């Protein structure tokens, strides 16, 4: 039986959880529930499927210290795999990053028929057992020659995700991925939910290097030609910026989707998502994290990470986040618009607060 | 012509502007508008009527350092009057405090027909000229043998104040104070506004020691007897706790009210009052103080005094106050209920935050 590697994508940056996530401290490194960061929970979750020595991170030089510190804290620094981190020379999107990591994995000794699981480092999954079961099915699909992806059963008509339409059953618990669709508008998303058979694309891919190159050859000949030169690192800055979805998944011929149902998956893409998907509510649907008190409030989220007491009194439908240098207050349902705040702060030259 | 002294009542404590006002740092010492504290502005305002050497503070030992530091900062420490502060041995309400201060003023050399202006240290007045003119009328009334009080022309049916009903004109711009009424309910307050002739009692009293003792003799014989012993300081702890309104004003026979109209007076009794009465609004009726930004907000008040950036995005009708150890968020119109928060914090043993 071939080996299984897990590659965690950890190069992303973003400020969707501003003022806690920052350009120099993105979401995957935050502790948003329980004791561990999203990255730490992702790494531990993968150990249900692969041994520690087959764990890999794809990341940027910028995050090297954070990654090794956070993984060292849970695994012990001496236990980290020798080739733990594949460092992207620069940001070129997920397709070049994954191709580089696969190339170096093969140089390291992996076989063309080994299985590679690619997963983001910044998602939340409540039920690791369901996730691990779905990965087992995905590994079977990968060994059968498919590029597999987990299709997350949608719980609402979210317009923040791409969707995958499930086609015919291939047997073994996986299905043809009939179509990948870009983020829809609300009406379309509502139709998808009504119609059924549509899943959220959570960016989790499972394949063998063999299948990957076979599909890449016709999906993106330019990238394929570069990959065949076996020196992606040397030319990385010259590669186009392109996502794995666009370069490979949307055009690949043998793509399987494995439904991930009732796993409690969340991309934690906003403070609202953290409230709605991840954290425990009181009877009035309030969530209070850190040194925070709510009195006579309903449907409020408050996260106090700035070392001070936060008190909400007699308010409804608010998001309140206190960080060491900024406190942010918005309405529930509007927290995904935080990018406008971040943009405004940059426009004002307040880069210290971003 | 007799002299005029100004006595500023500065012994109060309170947490109505929590989390900025604290049990150990009451409102009069806060900078809530412009560059100076309410106490500093009050002292400067009184200098339009009395010279600095006739300025007095009635305060507690607890506030001695704050008072001398804040007045020293505006007048120069070397210029502060020798008998600047009359220290209350303990808190016994405004009547014993004023009687003690008057007794010591007379011992210091004031005459029984000098005029004493008593005013709180924690009110805001926008138009000092109108205030000073009203004081001039009050001083005339005091010299004519009345205990005078300023009647603040009400701008809304506020249930947070006692009211004074104006009676017949005595000439010279002042009127009989026909009746003092306790804080009314909303319906009664609305009737007062409709009826006209009712003023808010702002706790500003103008009298000569002579008139004061004359009125006290029949208004409160117990207090009068104690006052006649000329040793209030020695027995202060044994005096009953009673306000000047109840002990003197409500029962006195020769009381004059001087209307204070369009002066922009505010007791700054809540964050809402600070928003509504004192500070400048933007076009959407927002007020942002300190390092604070509002984007797409309406009718919001934000005061950032905690050294960090406060950002309000897409919210309405909020009060947000950031202090070094606590951030408080409530709805506009509810800020006077902050005492419930303070009580809850005490009940939780969180005295550091109160």
Short mmCIF file of N, CA and C in Angstrom, two decimals, chain B residues 249-331:
data_model
loop_
_atom_site.label_atom_id
_atom_site.label_comp_id
_atom_site.label_asym_id
_atom_site.label_seq_id
_atom_site.Cartn_x
_atom_site.Cartn_y
_atom_site.Cartn_z
N UNK B 249 -33.29 75.01 51.26
CA UNK B 249 -34.01 75.65 50.15
C UNK B 249 -35.51 75.37 50.17
N UNK B 250 -35.88 74.12 50.45
CA UNK B 250 -37.30 73.77 50.36
C UNK B 250 -38.13 74.43 51.45
N UNK B 251 -37.49 74.88 52.54
CA UNK B 251 -38.26 75.46 53.64
C UNK B 251 -37.98 76.94 53.86
N UNK B 252 -36.99 77.45 53.19
CA UNK B 252 -36.61 78.85 53.42
C UNK B 252 -37.73 79.78 52.96
N UNK B 253 -37.80 80.96 53.54
CA UNK B 253 -38.90 81.88 53.24
C UNK B 253 -38.56 82.87 52.15
N UNK B 254 -37.33 83.35 52.18
CA UNK B 254 -36.99 84.35 51.16
C UNK B 254 -36.02 83.71 50.16
N UNK B 255 -36.62 83.02 49.21
CA UNK B 255 -35.83 82.35 48.19
C UNK B 255 -36.15 82.96 46.83
N UNK B 256 -35.11 83.29 46.10
CA UNK B 256 -35.29 83.88 44.77
C UNK B 256 -34.74 82.93 43.72
N UNK B 257 -35.42 82.90 42.59
CA UNK B 257 -34.89 82.11 41.48
C UNK B 257 -34.52 83.06 40.34
N UNK B 258 -33.36 82.83 39.78
CA UNK B 258 -32.87 83.63 38.66
C UNK B 258 -32.80 82.72 37.44
N UNK B 259 -33.62 82.98 36.44
CA UNK B 259 -33.62 82.10 35.27
C UNK B 259 -32.27 82.12 34.54
N UNK B 260 -31.81 80.92 34.21
CA UNK B 260 -30.61 80.77 33.39
C UNK B 260 -31.08 80.17 32.07
N UNK B 261 -31.11 81.02 31.03
CA UNK B 261 -31.77 80.62 29.78
C UNK B 261 -30.73 80.55 28.65
N UNK B 262 -30.80 79.48 27.90
CA UNK B 262 -29.91 79.33 26.73
C UNK B 262 -28.43 79.37 27.09
N UNK B 263 -28.10 78.89 28.27
CA UNK B 263 -26.69 78.90 28.66
C UNK B 263 -25.97 77.64 28.22
N UNK B 264 -26.72 76.65 27.75
CA UNK B 264 -26.10 75.38 27.39
C UNK B 264 -25.62 74.62 28.61
N UNK B 265 -26.33 74.78 29.73
CA UNK B 265 -25.97 74.07 30.95
C UNK B 265 -26.26 72.58 30.82
N UNK B 266 -25.37 71.76 31.36
CA UNK B 266 -25.62 70.32 31.44
C UNK B 266 -24.98 69.78 32.70
N UNK B 267 -25.66 68.84 33.35
CA UNK B 267 -25.03 68.22 34.51
C UNK B 267 -24.09 67.10 34.08
N UNK B 268 -24.04 66.82 32.77
CA UNK B 268 -23.19 65.75 32.24
C UNK B 268 -23.40 64.47 33.07
N UNK B 269 -24.67 64.18 33.29
CA UNK B 269 -25.02 63.10 34.21
C UNK B 269 -24.97 61.72 33.61
N UNK B 270 -24.69 61.65 32.34
CA UNK B 270 -24.61 60.35 31.67
C UNK B 270 -23.88 60.54 30.35
N UNK B 271 -23.46 59.44 29.75
CA UNK B 271 -22.84 59.53 28.43
C UNK B 271 -23.81 60.12 27.42
N UNK B 272 -25.09 59.81 27.58
CA UNK B 272 -26.08 60.40 26.67
C UNK B 272 -26.13 61.92 26.82
N UNK B 273 -26.08 62.39 28.07
CA UNK B 273 -26.10 63.84 28.28
C UNK B 273 -24.86 64.48 27.66
N UNK B 274 -23.71 63.82 27.82
CA UNK B 274 -22.49 64.37 27.22
C UNK B 274 -22.65 64.48 25.70
N UNK B 275 -23.21 63.43 25.10
CA UNK B 275 -23.46 63.44 23.66
C UNK B 275 -24.46 64.54 23.29
N UNK B 276 -25.59 64.56 23.98
CA UNK B 276 -26.69 65.44 23.58
C UNK B 276 -26.42 66.91 23.89
N UNK B 277 -25.80 67.17 25.05
CA UNK B 277 -25.72 68.55 25.54
C UNK B 277 -24.39 69.23 25.25
N UNK B 278 -23.33 68.45 25.20
CA UNK B 278 -22.00 69.07 25.30
C UNK B 278 -21.22 69.04 23.99
N UNK B 279 -21.17 67.91 23.34
CA UNK B 279 -20.19 67.74 22.26
C UNK B 279 -20.77 68.01 20.88
N UNK B 280 -19.88 68.30 19.95
CA UNK B 280 -20.27 68.56 18.57
C UNK B 280 -20.58 67.24 17.85
N UNK B 281 -21.64 67.24 17.06
CA UNK B 281 -22.03 66.04 16.32
C UNK B 281 -21.61 66.16 14.86
N UNK B 282 -21.45 65.01 14.20
CA UNK B 282 -21.31 65.06 12.75
C UNK B 282 -22.72 65.05 12.13
N UNK B 283 -22.79 64.96 10.83
CA UNK B 283 -24.09 65.09 10.16
C UNK B 283 -25.05 63.95 10.51
N UNK B 284 -24.48 62.81 10.92
CA UNK B 284 -25.33 61.67 11.28
C UNK B 284 -25.51 61.58 12.80
N UNK B 285 -25.25 62.70 13.48
CA UNK B 285 -25.43 62.76 14.93
C UNK B 285 -24.49 61.82 15.68
N UNK B 286 -23.31 61.57 15.10
CA UNK B 286 -22.28 60.81 15.81
C UNK B 286 -21.32 61.76 16.52
N UNK B 287 -20.80 61.28 17.64
CA UNK B 287 -19.75 61.99 18.36
C UNK B 287 -18.59 61.02 18.55
N UNK B 288 -17.41 61.42 18.09
CA UNK B 288 -16.23 60.56 18.27
C UNK B 288 -15.17 61.37 19.01
N UNK B 289 -14.78 60.88 20.17
CA UNK B 289 -13.78 61.55 21.01
C UNK B 289 -12.56 60.65 21.11
N UNK B 290 -11.38 61.23 20.99
CA UNK B 290 -10.15 60.44 21.08
C UNK B 290 -9.88 59.73 19.77
N UNK B 291 -9.11 58.66 19.83
CA UNK B 291 -8.71 57.94 18.62
C UNK B 291 -9.84 57.00 18.20
N UNK B 292 -10.85 57.58 17.59
CA UNK B 292 -12.05 56.82 17.28
C UNK B 292 -12.53 57.16 15.88
N UNK B 293 -13.02 56.15 15.16
CA UNK B 293 -13.53 56.34 13.82
C UNK B 293 -14.92 55.74 13.72
N UNK B 294 -15.83 56.47 13.08
CA UNK B 294 -17.14 55.90 12.79
C UNK B 294 -17.31 55.86 11.28
N UNK B 295 -17.76 54.70 10.77
CA UNK B 295 -17.99 54.51 9.34
C UNK B 295 -19.40 53.97 9.16
N UNK B 296 -20.23 54.72 8.45
CA UNK B 296 -21.59 54.24 8.19
C UNK B 296 -22.41 54.09 9.45
N UNK B 297 -22.20 54.98 10.42
CA UNK B 297 -22.91 54.90 11.69
C UNK B 297 -23.85 56.09 11.86
N UNK B 298 -24.83 55.94 12.72
CA UNK B 298 -25.73 57.03 13.03
C UNK B 298 -26.03 57.07 14.51
N UNK B 299 -26.06 58.29 15.05
CA UNK B 299 -26.46 58.50 16.45
C UNK B 299 -25.60 57.71 17.42
N UNK B 300 -24.32 57.66 17.14
CA UNK B 300 -23.40 56.91 18.02
C UNK B 300 -22.50 57.87 18.79
N UNK B 301 -22.15 57.43 19.97
CA UNK B 301 -21.19 58.15 20.81
C UNK B 301 -20.02 57.20 21.07
N UNK B 302 -18.81 57.63 20.74
CA UNK B 302 -17.65 56.80 21.05
C UNK B 302 -16.58 57.69 21.66
N UNK B 303 -16.07 57.24 22.79
CA UNK B 303 -15.03 57.97 23.52
C UNK B 303 -13.90 56.99 23.77
N UNK B 304 -12.79 57.21 23.12
CA UNK B 304 -11.65 56.31 23.28
C UNK B 304 -10.61 56.97 24.16
N UNK B 305 -10.54 56.50 25.40
CA UNK B 305 -9.57 57.06 26.35
C UNK B 305 -8.64 55.96 26.85
N UNK B 306 -8.66 54.83 26.16
CA UNK B 306 -7.88 53.69 26.63
C UNK B 306 -6.58 53.51 25.88
N UNK B 307 -6.25 54.52 25.04
CA UNK B 307 -4.98 54.42 24.33
C UNK B 307 -5.04 53.56 23.09
N UNK B 308 -6.25 53.17 22.68
CA UNK B 308 -6.32 52.38 21.46
C UNK B 308 -7.35 52.94 20.51
N UNK B 309 -7.22 52.49 19.27
CA UNK B 309 -8.15 52.90 18.23
C UNK B 309 -9.50 52.21 18.42
N UNK B 310 -10.57 52.98 18.37
CA UNK B 310 -11.92 52.41 18.40
C UNK B 310 -12.55 52.63 17.03
N UNK B 311 -13.06 51.55 16.43
CA UNK B 311 -13.69 51.65 15.12
C UNK B 311 -15.12 51.14 15.23
N UNK B 312 -16.08 52.01 14.85
CA UNK B 312 -17.48 51.60 14.77
C UNK B 312 -17.83 51.55 13.30
N UNK B 313 -18.37 50.41 12.87
CA UNK B 313 -18.68 50.23 11.46
C UNK B 313 -20.14 49.77 11.31
N UNK B 314 -20.94 50.59 10.65
CA UNK B 314 -22.31 50.16 10.30
C UNK B 314 -23.21 49.89 11.49
N UNK B 315 -23.03 50.67 12.55
CA UNK B 315 -23.91 50.50 13.71
C UNK B 315 -24.64 51.81 14.01
N UNK B 316 -25.72 51.70 14.75
CA UNK B 316 -26.52 52.87 15.10
C UNK B 316 -26.84 52.87 16.59
N UNK B 317 -27.03 54.09 17.13
CA UNK B 317 -27.60 54.25 18.48
C UNK B 317 -26.77 53.55 19.55
N UNK B 318 -25.45 53.69 19.46
CA UNK B 318 -24.60 53.05 20.46
C UNK B 318 -23.81 54.08 21.25
N UNK B 319 -23.51 53.68 22.47
CA UNK B 319 -22.54 54.37 23.31
C UNK B 319 -21.37 53.42 23.51
N UNK B 320 -20.17 53.86 23.16
CA UNK B 320 -18.98 53.03 23.31
C UNK B 320 -17.93 53.85 24.04
N UNK B 321 -17.48 53.35 25.18
CA UNK B 321 -16.46 54.07 25.94
C UNK B 321 -15.32 53.11 26.27
N UNK B 322 -14.14 53.48 25.82
CA UNK B 322 -12.97 52.64 26.07
C UNK B 322 -12.07 53.32 27.09
N UNK B 323 -11.80 52.62 28.17
CA UNK B 323 -10.91 53.13 29.21
C UNK B 323 -9.72 52.17 29.32
N UNK B 324 -8.71 52.52 30.10
CA UNK B 324 -7.54 51.63 30.13
C UNK B 324 -7.82 50.20 30.57
N UNK B 325 -8.82 49.99 31.42
CA UNK B 325 -9.04 48.60 31.87
C UNK B 325 -10.41 48.04 31.53
N UNK B 326 -11.24 48.81 30.85
CA UNK B 326 -12.56 48.30 30.50
C UNK B 326 -13.12 49.03 29.30
N UNK B 327 -13.86 48.28 28.49
CA UNK B 327 -14.59 48.90 27.38
C UNK B 327 -16.07 48.62 27.61
N UNK B 328 -16.90 49.66 27.45
CA UNK B 328 -18.32 49.58 27.79
C UNK B 328 -19.13 49.92 26.55
N UNK B 329 -20.10 49.08 26.27
CA UNK B 329 -20.94 49.28 25.09
C UNK B 329 -22.40 49.17 25.51
N UNK B 330 -23.17 50.21 25.22
CA UNK B 330 -24.59 50.15 25.52
C UNK B 330 -25.36 50.91 24.45
N UNK B 331 -26.68 50.89 24.58
CA UNK B 331 -27.51 51.60 23.61
C UNK B 331 -27.66 53.05 24.04
#
